[in-house]
Coordinates of C-alpha atoms and ligand atoms in Angstrom, one line a residue:
X10 CA 170.5 -22.3 119.5
X11 CA 168.3 -25.8 118.8
X12 CA 168.6 -28.7 116.4
X13 CA 165.4 -29.5 114.3
X14 CA 164.1 -32.0 112.4
X15 CA 161.1 -33.4 109.7
X16 CA 161.3 -36.7 107.3
X17 CA 158.2 -37.1 105.2
X18 CA 159.0 -41.4 104.2
X19 CA 158.3 -44.8 105.9
X20 CA 161.3 -44.4 108.7
X21 CA 161.7 -46.1 112.2
X22 CA 160.6 -44.6 115.4
X23 CA 164.9 -45.8 116.4
X24 CA 166.0 -44.6 113.3
X25 CA 164.7 -40.9 113.5
X26 CA 166.2 -41.0 117.1
X27 CA 169.8 -42.1 116.0
X28 CA 169.2 -39.2 113.1
X29 CA 168.3 -36.2 115.8
X30 CA 171.2 -37.2 118.0
X31 CA 173.8 -35.8 115.6
X32 CA 172.0 -32.6 116.4
X33 CA 172.6 -32.7 119.8
X34 CA 175.5 -30.1 120.0
X35 CA 172.6 -27.9 118.8
X36 CA 170.3 -28.6 122.4
X37 CA 171.0 -30.7 125.2
X38 CA 168.8 -29.2 128.0
X39 CA 165.4 -32.3 126.2
X40 CA 164.6 -33.2 123.0
X41 CA 161.4 -34.5 121.5
X42 CA 160.1 -36.7 118.7
X43 CA 156.3 -36.7 117.2
X44 CA 155.3 -38.4 114.2
X45 CA 152.4 -39.2 112.3
X46 CA 150.4 -42.6 113.6
X47 CA 146.4 -43.5 112.2
X48 CA 145.9 -40.0 111.5
X49 CA 147.1 -38.7 114.8
X50 CA 149.8 -36.6 115.9
X51 CA 151.7 -38.5 119.2
X52 CA 154.8 -37.4 120.7
X53 CA 157.7 -38.6 123.2
X54 CA 159.9 -37.0 124.9
X55 CA 163.2 -36.5 127.5
X56 CA 164.9 -34.5 129.6
X57 CA 168.2 -34.4 127.7
X58 CA 169.7 -36.6 125.0
X59 CA 167.1 -37.9 122.0
X60 CA 169.1 -41.6 123.1
X61 CA 166.8 -40.8 126.3
X62 CA 163.4 -40.9 124.6
X63 CA 161.1 -44.2 125.0
X64 CA 159.6 -44.5 121.4
X65 CA 157.8 -47.6 120.2
X66 CA 158.6 -49.8 117.7
X67 CA 157.0 -48.9 115.0
X68 CA 157.3 -46.8 111.5
X69 CA 156.2 -44.0 110.9
X70 CA 155.4 -41.9 107.4
X71 CA 156.2 -38.0 108.9
X72 CA 158.3 -38.2 112.0
X73 CA 159.1 -34.5 113.3
X74 CA 162.4 -34.0 115.7
X75 CA 163.6 -31.3 118.2
X76 CA 166.9 -30.9 120.3
X77 CA 167.0 -28.1 123.1
X78 CA 168.7 -25.2 124.1
X79 CA 167.0 -22.8 126.1
X80 CA 167.5 -19.4 124.9
X81 CA 163.8 -18.4 126.4
X82 CA 161.9 -19.8 129.6
X83 CA 163.8 -22.0 132.4
X84 CA 165.9 -25.0 131.9
X85 CA 164.2 -28.4 131.5
X86 CA 163.8 -30.0 134.8
X87 CA 161.1 -32.6 135.0
X88 CA 158.4 -34.1 132.5
X89 CA 155.9 -31.6 134.0
X90 CA 158.0 -28.8 131.4
X91 CA 157.4 -31.2 128.4
X92 CA 154.4 -29.6 127.6
X93 CA 155.8 -26.0 127.5
X94 CA 158.9 -25.7 126.7
X95 CA 159.9 -28.8 124.8
X96 CA 159.2 -29.5 121.3
X97 CA 158.0 -30.2 118.6
X98 CA 154.5 -29.1 119.9
X99 CA 151.4 -30.2 118.7
X100 CA 147.9 -29.4 118.2
X101 CA 144.9 -31.1 116.1
X102 CA 146.3 -31.4 113.0
X103 CA 149.7 -29.0 113.7
X104 CA 153.3 -30.0 114.5
X105 CA 156.1 -28.0 115.3
X106 CA 159.8 -28.0 115.9
X107 CA 161.2 -24.9 116.0
X108 CA 165.0 -23.8 116.0
X109 CA 165.8 -19.8 116.8
X110 CA 165.0 -16.9 119.1
X111 CA 160.8 -14.4 118.5
X112 CA 162.0 -11.3 120.2
X113 CA 159.3 -9.6 120.9
X114 CA 156.7 -12.5 122.3
X115 CA 156.7 -11.1 125.3
X116 CA 155.3 -7.2 123.7
X117 CA 153.0 -9.7 121.3
X118 CA 151.7 -12.1 123.8
X119 CA 152.5 -10.3 126.7
X120 CA 153.2 -12.2 129.8
X121 CA 151.3 -15.2 128.8
X122 CA 154.0 -17.0 127.3
X123 CA 157.6 -18.4 128.6
X124 CA 158.7 -20.3 125.5
X125 CA 158.3 -18.7 121.6
X126 CA 158.2 -22.1 120.0
X127 CA 154.7 -22.9 121.8
X128 CA 153.9 -19.3 121.4
X129 CA 154.6 -19.4 117.3
X130 CA 152.8 -22.9 117.4
X131 CA 149.8 -21.2 119.1
X132 CA 149.8 -18.3 116.6
X133 CA 150.2 -20.3 113.3
X134 CA 147.2 -22.3 114.6
X135 CA 146.0 -19.1 115.5
X136 CA 146.6 -17.6 111.6
X137 CA 145.1 -21.0 110.0
X138 CA 142.1 -21.4 111.9
X139 CA 141.3 -17.7 110.1
X140 CA 142.7 -18.9 106.5
X141 CA 140.5 -21.3 105.9
X142 CA 143.3 -23.8 106.9
X143 CA 145.6 -22.3 103.9
X144 CA 149.5 -22.9 105.5
X145 CA 150.8 -20.3 102.6
X146 CA 148.6 -17.6 104.1
X147 CA 149.4 -18.2 107.1
X148 CA 152.3 -18.4 107.2
X149 CA 152.7 -14.9 105.8
X150 CA 150.1 -13.6 108.7
X151 CA 153.0 -15.2 110.6
X152 CA 156.3 -13.6 108.9
X153 CA 155.0 -10.5 109.3
X154 CA 153.7 -9.9 113.0
X155 CA 157.1 -12.0 114.3
X156 CA 160.4 -10.6 114.6
X157 CA 163.6 -12.4 114.8
X158 CA 165.2 -15.7 114.1
X159 CA 162.8 -18.9 113.2
X160 CA 163.7 -21.7 111.4
X161 CA 160.9 -23.9 111.5
X162 CA 159.8 -28.0 110.4
X163 CA 156.2 -28.8 110.6
X164 CA 153.2 -31.2 110.0
X165 CA 150.1 -29.5 108.9
X166 CA 147.3 -31.9 107.3
X167 CA 149.9 -35.0 107.4
X168 CA 151.8 -33.0 105.0
X169 CA 155.2 -32.1 105.9
X170 CA 157.1 -28.4 105.5
X171 CA 159.7 -26.1 106.2
X172 CA 160.1 -22.2 106.5
X173 CA 162.8 -20.4 107.4
X174 CA 162.3 -17.1 108.7
X175 CA 163.2 -14.2 106.0
X176 CA 166.8 -13.1 107.0
X177 CA 168.1 -16.6 107.4
X178 CA 169.9 -16.3 110.7
X179 CA 169.8 -19.8 111.6
X180 CA 170.6 -22.7 109.3
X181 CA 167.8 -25.2 107.3
X182 CA 168.8 -27.4 104.5
X183 CA 166.5 -30.5 102.9
X184 CA 167.4 -33.3 100.7
X185 CA 165.1 -36.1 99.2
X186 CA 165.2 -39.2 97.1
X187 CA 162.2 -40.7 95.7
X188 CA 161.0 -42.4 98.3
X189 CA 162.3 -39.5 101.5
X190 CA 163.0 -36.6 102.6
X191 CA 164.8 -34.8 105.6
X192 CA 164.7 -30.8 106.3
X193 CA 167.1 -30.5 108.7
X194 CA 169.0 -27.9 110.7
X195 CA 172.2 -28.9 109.7
X196 CA 173.5 -31.8 106.7
X197 CA 175.1 -33.9 108.6
X198 CA 171.9 -35.4 109.1
X199 CA 171.2 -36.0 105.5
X200 CA 174.5 -37.0 105.5
X201 CA 173.9 -40.6 107.9
X202 CA 170.9 -41.2 105.9
X203 CA 172.4 -41.5 102.8
X204 CA 170.7 -38.5 101.5
X205 CA 171.8 -36.2 99.6
X206 CA 172.2 -31.7 100.3
X207 CA 170.0 -30.4 98.2
X208 CA 170.3 -26.9 99.0
X209 CA 170.0 -25.0 101.7
X210 CA 165.7 -23.4 102.0
X211 CA 166.0 -20.4 101.0
X212 CA 165.3 -17.4 103.4
X213 CA 161.3 -16.3 103.3
X214 CA 160.4 -19.5 101.6
X215 CA 158.1 -22.2 102.3
X216 CA 158.1 -25.8 101.6
X217 CA 155.9 -27.8 101.6
X218 CA 156.5 -32.0 100.9
X219 CA 153.0 -33.3 99.7
X220 CA 153.9 -37.0 98.9
X221 CA 157.0 -36.5 97.1
X222 CA 155.9 -33.4 95.6
X223 CA 157.4 -30.2 96.0
X224 CA 155.7 -27.1 96.9
X225 CA 157.8 -24.0 97.1
X226 CA 156.6 -20.9 97.5
X227 CA 158.2 -17.5 98.5
X228 CA 156.2 -15.5 101.4
X229 CA 159.0 -12.9 101.8
X230 CA 162.3 -12.0 99.3
X231 CA 163.6 -8.8 98.8
X232 CA 165.0 -8.5 102.7
X233 CA 168.8 -8.3 103.3
X234 CA 169.7 -12.2 104.5
X235 CA 171.9 -11.8 107.6
X236 CA 172.9 -15.7 108.6
X237 CA 174.7 -15.9 111.7
X238 CA 178.2 -16.1 112.1
X239 CA 178.4 -18.2 115.2
X240 CA 176.9 -21.2 113.6
X241 CA 179.8 -21.0 111.7
X242 CA 182.2 -20.3 114.9
X243 CA 181.2 -22.2 117.5
X244 CA 177.5 -23.4 117.0
X245 CA 177.6 -26.0 113.6
X246 CA 179.2 -28.8 113.1
X247 CA 182.5 -29.1 111.4
X248 CA 181.0 -32.1 108.6
X249 CA 178.4 -29.1 108.1
X250 CA 177.8 -27.4 105.0
X251 CA 175.8 -23.8 105.4
X252 CA 175.3 -22.2 102.6
X253 CA 177.5 -23.4 100.6
X254 CA 180.1 -23.4 102.6
X255 CA 182.1 -26.2 105.1
X256 CA 182.3 -24.8 108.7
X257 CA 185.4 -26.9 108.8
X258 CA 187.0 -25.2 106.0
X259 CA 185.8 -22.0 107.5
X260 CA 187.4 -22.9 111.4
X261 CA 190.7 -23.6 109.5
X262 CA 190.7 -19.8 107.6
X263 CA 189.7 -18.8 110.8
X264 CA 193.4 -20.1 112.5
X265 CA 195.1 -18.8 109.6
X266 CA 193.1 -15.7 109.7
X267 CA 194.6 -16.1 114.2
X268 CA 198.4 -16.3 113.0
X269 CA 198.1 -13.1 111.1
X270 CA 197.2 -12.0 113.9
X271 CA 199.9 -13.2 116.3
X272 CA 202.6 -12.3 114.1
X273 CA 201.1 -8.8 113.9
X274 CA 201.9 -9.2 117.5
X275 CA 205.3 -10.2 117.1
X276 CA 205.3 -12.9 120.0
X277 CA 207.6 -15.7 120.0
X278 CA 206.8 -18.7 118.7
X279 CA 205.2 -20.3 120.8
X280 CA 206.8 -24.8 121.8
X281 CA 203.0 -25.5 121.3
X282 CA 199.3 -24.5 119.8
X283 CA 197.1 -26.1 121.8
X284 CA 193.5 -26.4 120.9
X285 CA 190.3 -26.0 123.9
X286 CA 188.3 -29.1 122.7
X287 CA 186.5 -29.6 120.7
X288 CA 185.0 -26.6 118.6
X289 CA 188.6 -24.5 117.9
X290 CA 191.3 -28.1 116.1
X291 CA 190.5 -27.3 113.2
X292 CA 192.2 -23.6 113.8
X293 CA 194.1 -24.6 116.1
X294 CA 195.3 -26.7 113.1
X295 CA 196.1 -23.5 111.1
X296 CA 197.6 -21.9 113.2
X297 CA 200.2 -24.5 114.0
X298 CA 200.6 -25.3 110.0
X299 CA 200.7 -21.5 109.7
X300 CA 203.5 -20.5 113.3
X301 CA 205.4 -23.8 112.3
X302 CA 205.2 -25.1 115.4
X303 CA 203.9 -29.0 116.5
X304 CA 199.7 -29.0 117.9
X305 CA 199.5 -31.3 121.0
X306 CA 196.3 -32.3 122.6
X307 CA 197.5 -31.9 126.2
X308 CA 194.1 -30.4 127.3
X309 CA 191.2 -32.7 127.2
X310 CA 187.5 -33.0 127.3
X311 CA 185.8 -34.6 130.1
X312 CA 183.1 -35.4 128.0
X313 CA 180.6 -37.1 130.3
X314 CA 179.8 -33.6 131.9
X315 CA 177.4 -31.6 131.1
X316 CA 177.1 -28.0 130.0
X317 CA 178.8 -25.0 131.9
X318 CA 178.0 -22.8 129.8
X319 CA 173.9 -23.1 130.9
X320 CA 174.6 -23.5 134.4
X321 CA 172.7 -21.1 137.0
X322 CA 174.8 -19.2 139.1
X323 CA 178.5 -18.5 138.3
X324 CA 179.2 -21.0 141.5
X325 CA 177.5 -23.7 139.6
X326 CA 179.6 -22.6 136.8
X327 CA 182.9 -22.3 138.0
X328 CA 182.5 -25.8 139.6
X329 CA 182.1 -27.3 137.0
X330 CA 184.5 -25.4 134.6
X331 CA 186.9 -27.0 136.7
X332 CA 185.6 -30.3 136.1
X333 CA 185.6 -29.9 132.5
X334 CA 188.9 -30.9 131.2
X335 CA 191.8 -33.0 131.9
X336 CA 195.7 -32.2 131.6
X337 CA 198.8 -33.9 129.9
X338 CA 200.6 -32.3 132.8
X339 CA 204.3 -34.1 131.4
X340 CA 204.0 -32.2 128.1
X341 CA 202.6 -28.3 130.0
X342 CA 205.9 -27.6 132.5
X343 CA 208.2 -25.7 131.3
X344 CA 206.5 -25.3 127.8
X345 CA 204.8 -21.6 125.8
X346 CA 201.7 -23.0 124.8
X347 CA 199.3 -21.1 122.8
X348 CA 195.5 -21.7 123.3
X349 CA 192.6 -21.7 120.6
X350 CA 189.9 -21.2 121.8
X351 CA 186.3 -20.3 120.0
X352 CA 184.7 -17.6 121.7
X353 CA 185.0 -15.9 125.5
X354 CA 181.8 -14.6 126.9
X355 CA 182.1 -14.6 130.3
X356 CA 185.6 -15.1 130.7
X357 CA 185.1 -18.1 133.0
X358 CA 186.7 -21.5 130.2
X359 CA 189.8 -18.7 129.5
X360 CA 190.5 -17.4 133.4
X361 CA 190.1 -21.2 134.3
X362 CA 192.6 -23.1 131.5
X363 CA 194.9 -20.5 131.5
X364 CA 195.5 -20.7 135.8
X365 CA 195.4 -24.3 135.0
X366 CA 198.5 -24.8 132.8
X367 CA 200.3 -21.8 135.2
X368 CA 199.6 -24.6 138.1
X369 CA 201.1 -27.3 136.1
X370 CA 204.5 -25.6 135.1
X371 CA 203.9 -23.7 131.7
X372 CA 206.2 -20.7 130.8
X373 CA 204.1 -18.6 129.2
X374 CA 200.3 -19.0 127.9
X375 CA 199.1 -17.0 125.0
X376 CA 195.1 -16.8 124.4
X377 CA 193.9 -17.3 121.4
X378 CA 190.5 -16.4 120.2
X379 CA 188.4 -17.4 117.1
X380 CA 185.7 -15.2 116.9
X381 CA 186.4 -10.9 118.1
X382 CA 185.0 -9.8 121.1
X383 CA 181.2 -10.0 122.0
X384 CA 180.7 -7.2 123.6
X385 CA 176.8 -7.0 122.9
X386 CA 173.6 -9.2 123.9
X387 CA 172.2 -11.1 120.7
X388 CA 168.6 -11.9 121.0
X389 CA 168.4 -14.2 117.5
X390 CA 169.0 -17.6 119.5
X391 CA 173.0 -17.7 121.4
X392 CA 172.2 -17.9 124.8
X393 CA 173.9 -14.1 125.7
X394 CA 171.1 -12.5 126.3
X395 CA 172.4 -9.7 128.6
X396 CA 175.4 -6.9 128.4
X397 CA 176.4 -8.4 132.1
X398 CA 177.2 -12.2 130.6
X399 CA 180.1 -10.8 128.4
X400 CA 182.6 -9.4 130.0
X401 CA 183.5 -7.6 126.6
X402 CA 180.6 -6.1 126.9
X403 CA 183.1 -3.1 129.4
X404 CA 186.2 -4.1 129.9
X405 CA 188.8 -3.5 126.9
X406 CA 191.0 -6.4 125.1
X407 CA 194.3 -5.0 128.0
X408 CA 191.9 -6.0 130.7
X409 CA 190.4 -9.3 129.6
X410 CA 194.2 -10.3 129.2
X411 CA 194.2 -9.5 133.0
X412 CA 191.4 -11.0 133.7
X413 CA 192.2 -13.9 132.4
X414 CA 196.2 -13.7 133.6
X415 CA 197.4 -14.7 129.7
X416 CA 200.4 -13.2 129.0
X417 CA 198.8 -12.2 125.8
X418 CA 195.8 -12.5 124.0
X419 CA 195.1 -12.8 120.6
X420 CA 191.6 -11.8 119.3
X421 CA 190.5 -12.5 115.5
X422 CA 189.2 -9.4 113.8
X423 CA 185.8 -8.5 112.3
X424 CA 187.8 -9.0 108.7
X425 CA 189.5 -12.3 109.1
X426 CA 185.8 -13.3 110.6
X427 CA 184.2 -12.3 107.4
X428 CA 186.7 -13.5 105.2
X429 CA 187.1 -16.7 107.1
X430 CA 183.3 -17.7 106.4
X431 CA 183.4 -16.0 102.6
X432 CA 180.0 -14.7 102.6
X433 CA 179.1 -10.6 103.9
X434 CA 175.8 -11.9 104.5
X435 CA 175.5 -12.2 107.6
X436 CA 174.3 -11.0 111.9
X437 CA 177.5 -9.5 113.8
X438 CA 174.9 -7.9 116.0
X439 CA 177.1 -9.7 119.4
X440 CA 180.2 -8.4 117.3
X441 CA 179.1 -4.5 116.6
X442 CA 175.2 -3.5 118.5
X443 CA 173.7 -3.5 114.1
X444 CA 171.0 -5.7 115.0
X445 CA 168.5 -6.1 111.9
X446 CA 165.1 -6.7 112.6
X447 CA 163.4 -3.7 114.4
X448 CA 161.7 -5.2 117.4
X449 CA 165.4 -5.9 118.5
X450 CA 167.1 -2.9 118.4
X451 CA 163.8 -1.3 120.1
X452 CA 164.5 -4.1 122.8
X453 CA 168.2 -2.1 122.8
X454 CA 166.9 1.6 123.2
X455 CA 164.5 0.8 126.4
X456 CA 167.5 -1.8 128.1
X457 CA 169.8 1.6 127.7
X458 CA 167.1 4.3 129.8
X459 CA 166.8 1.6 132.1
X460 CA 168.4 -0.3 134.7
X461 CA 169.2 -3.6 134.3
X462 CA 167.2 -7.0 135.9
X463 CA 169.3 -9.4 136.9
X464 CA 166.5 -12.1 136.5
X465 CA 165.1 -12.3 133.1
X466 CA 167.1 -11.4 129.3
X467 CA 166.9 -8.4 127.6
X468 CA 163.9 -9.9 125.1
X469 CA 161.6 -11.9 128.5
X470 CA 161.2 -7.6 129.8
X471 CA 157.9 -6.5 129.5
X472 CA 158.5 -2.6 128.5
X473 CA 155.3 0.0 128.6
X474 CA 155.2 1.5 126.0
Ligands
LIG20 P1 183.1 -18.3 129.1 O1 183.6 -19.4 129.7 O2 181.6 -18.0 130.0 O3 183.8 -17.4 128.3 O4 181.8 -19.5 127.5 C1 183.5 -19.5 126.7 C2 183.2 -21.0 126.3 O5 181.8 -21.2 126.8 C3 184.1 -21.0 125.1 O6 184.4 -22.6 125.6 C4 183.0 -21.7 124.3 O7 182.8 -23.1 123.5 C5 181.7 -21.6 125.2 N1 180.5 -21.0 124.4 C6 180.1 -19.5 123.6 N2 179.3 -19.5 123.2 C7 178.7 -20.5 123.9 C8 177.0 -20.4 123.9 N3 176.5 -19.2 122.8 N4 176.4 -21.8 124.6 C9 177.1 -22.9 124.8 N5 178.2 -22.5 124.8 C10 179.2 -21.5 124.7

C-alpha cells in the first residue's frame, strides 16, 4: 500500500501537498512531491507525512505525489534514504510514483535493488530508450516483464500518464475539468479538489494526458481482474469509491454479515458493541443495529502515536500497542462487550485490547473481525509477507480465541466478505492461498520447500533455479 497522485494544470505546490495529505493513511513512512519547473523535474521529500514536505512557493503545470508504506526495502530513517526508497523517482524526462508490489524484482534484477518502485522507474527508462521514447510501447514491454501489483502515475516528456496493472490489484481513479486533471489512488482527493470522479483507470489501460486531451491505450486486456479485497476492508478511506463501491457501505455490510455469524453462534447479546478505531466504525454501527444493542466508543485512539504495525520487532510492537488506545473505564466495569476490529494479523492488538478491557472490569469480551482469517502471506502490497507474521497460518479459530483470551471469536466468512464488497473479481490470496500471478505462485512453491528466513520478506529472497 502506498498513495499516488498526479496533477495536470497549474497548481500551487502547497495545495498539492494538502491533496497528498489525504493519502497519508496509505503510507506514513515517507512522502514526496515532484514537479516540472522551466522544463526540468524537481522534487522535495520528507520523512513521515506530506505536511512535512518543504516546497517552494510556486505553481507548476505538472505535479506528482507519493506517500510511502514500505512493502519492499527498509523503513526510511534519514534523508540519505530518499533517493532509493521515496517516490516520486526522477530520471531525466521521466518521473514515477508507484503503489503496489512487484513480486519478481529480485528475479529480474538479482540483488541490485532494495525498492521495487526505483527498480520500476529504471526499467521503464530502459524500455523507453529501446522504444524510441514511445511510452505505450515501453509500458507494453514493462507489463510483460514484471509480475505483481502496480498502479502508476508518471510524468514523461511534459505529459501526465497513468497505468494500472492488468489485474487491477490496487485502486487508481481520475477526474478532470477543462483546466485540471487529477489521477489518484483514492477518489476523496478529487472530491477535495472539486473534481468529479470520471472513473477508475481500467486494469491494463494506459492514459496519457496531453494538454486537456486524453489518450487511452489498451496495453493488456483479457486477464481476470483481481482487485485487492483488503483495500475495502482496511486500507482505503471510508469515503473512497473503488470499482463503483463506496468503501463506507462495504464496511457497513461487513458488519451486518458479522451480526448473522454472531447470532448463529447463539451468544448472548452484549451490553455494547465497541469499535476499535477507526476502520471498523461503520461495521460496528451495523452490527449494533442488527443486534439491537447500543454502540459505544469506549476505546479511543491515541492519534499522535506512530504505526504499531510496522514496528521493528515484537517488543517495540507490544510497547506501541500498549500506548495506542485510551479506555473509558467507567463504561467498561461489569459490562459484556463485543469488540469489532478489521483484522487479526499477529494477534498483538486483539490480545492487548481483550486484556485491557478485562483489567478494567469487563464481565465478558467477545471479539469480532470484519475480515476472514488471513492465513497466507500477501505478495502484492500488504506488508504481511511471510507465514510467521500470521497467527492464522498455523493456528485454528479455537487456538486464536485462546491466544487473545476472548470469550468468543467471531470471524467474517468468505461469502459474507464477497457479498459485502459487491464485486466478485477479487484477489483473496491471503485468505485462500490462490495467488493470481505466476511469479507469486513460484515464490510460494520455493518457500514451501525451504527453511524460513527471519530476515527477509518471501519475495525479497533470491532463489537459485
Ligand atoms: P495485529 O496486531 O498484528 O494482529 O494487527 C492487526 C491490527 O493491525 C488491526 O487492528 C488492523 O487495523 C491493523 N492492520 C492490519 N493489517 C495491516 C497492514 N497491512 N498494515 C497496517 N496495519 C494493519
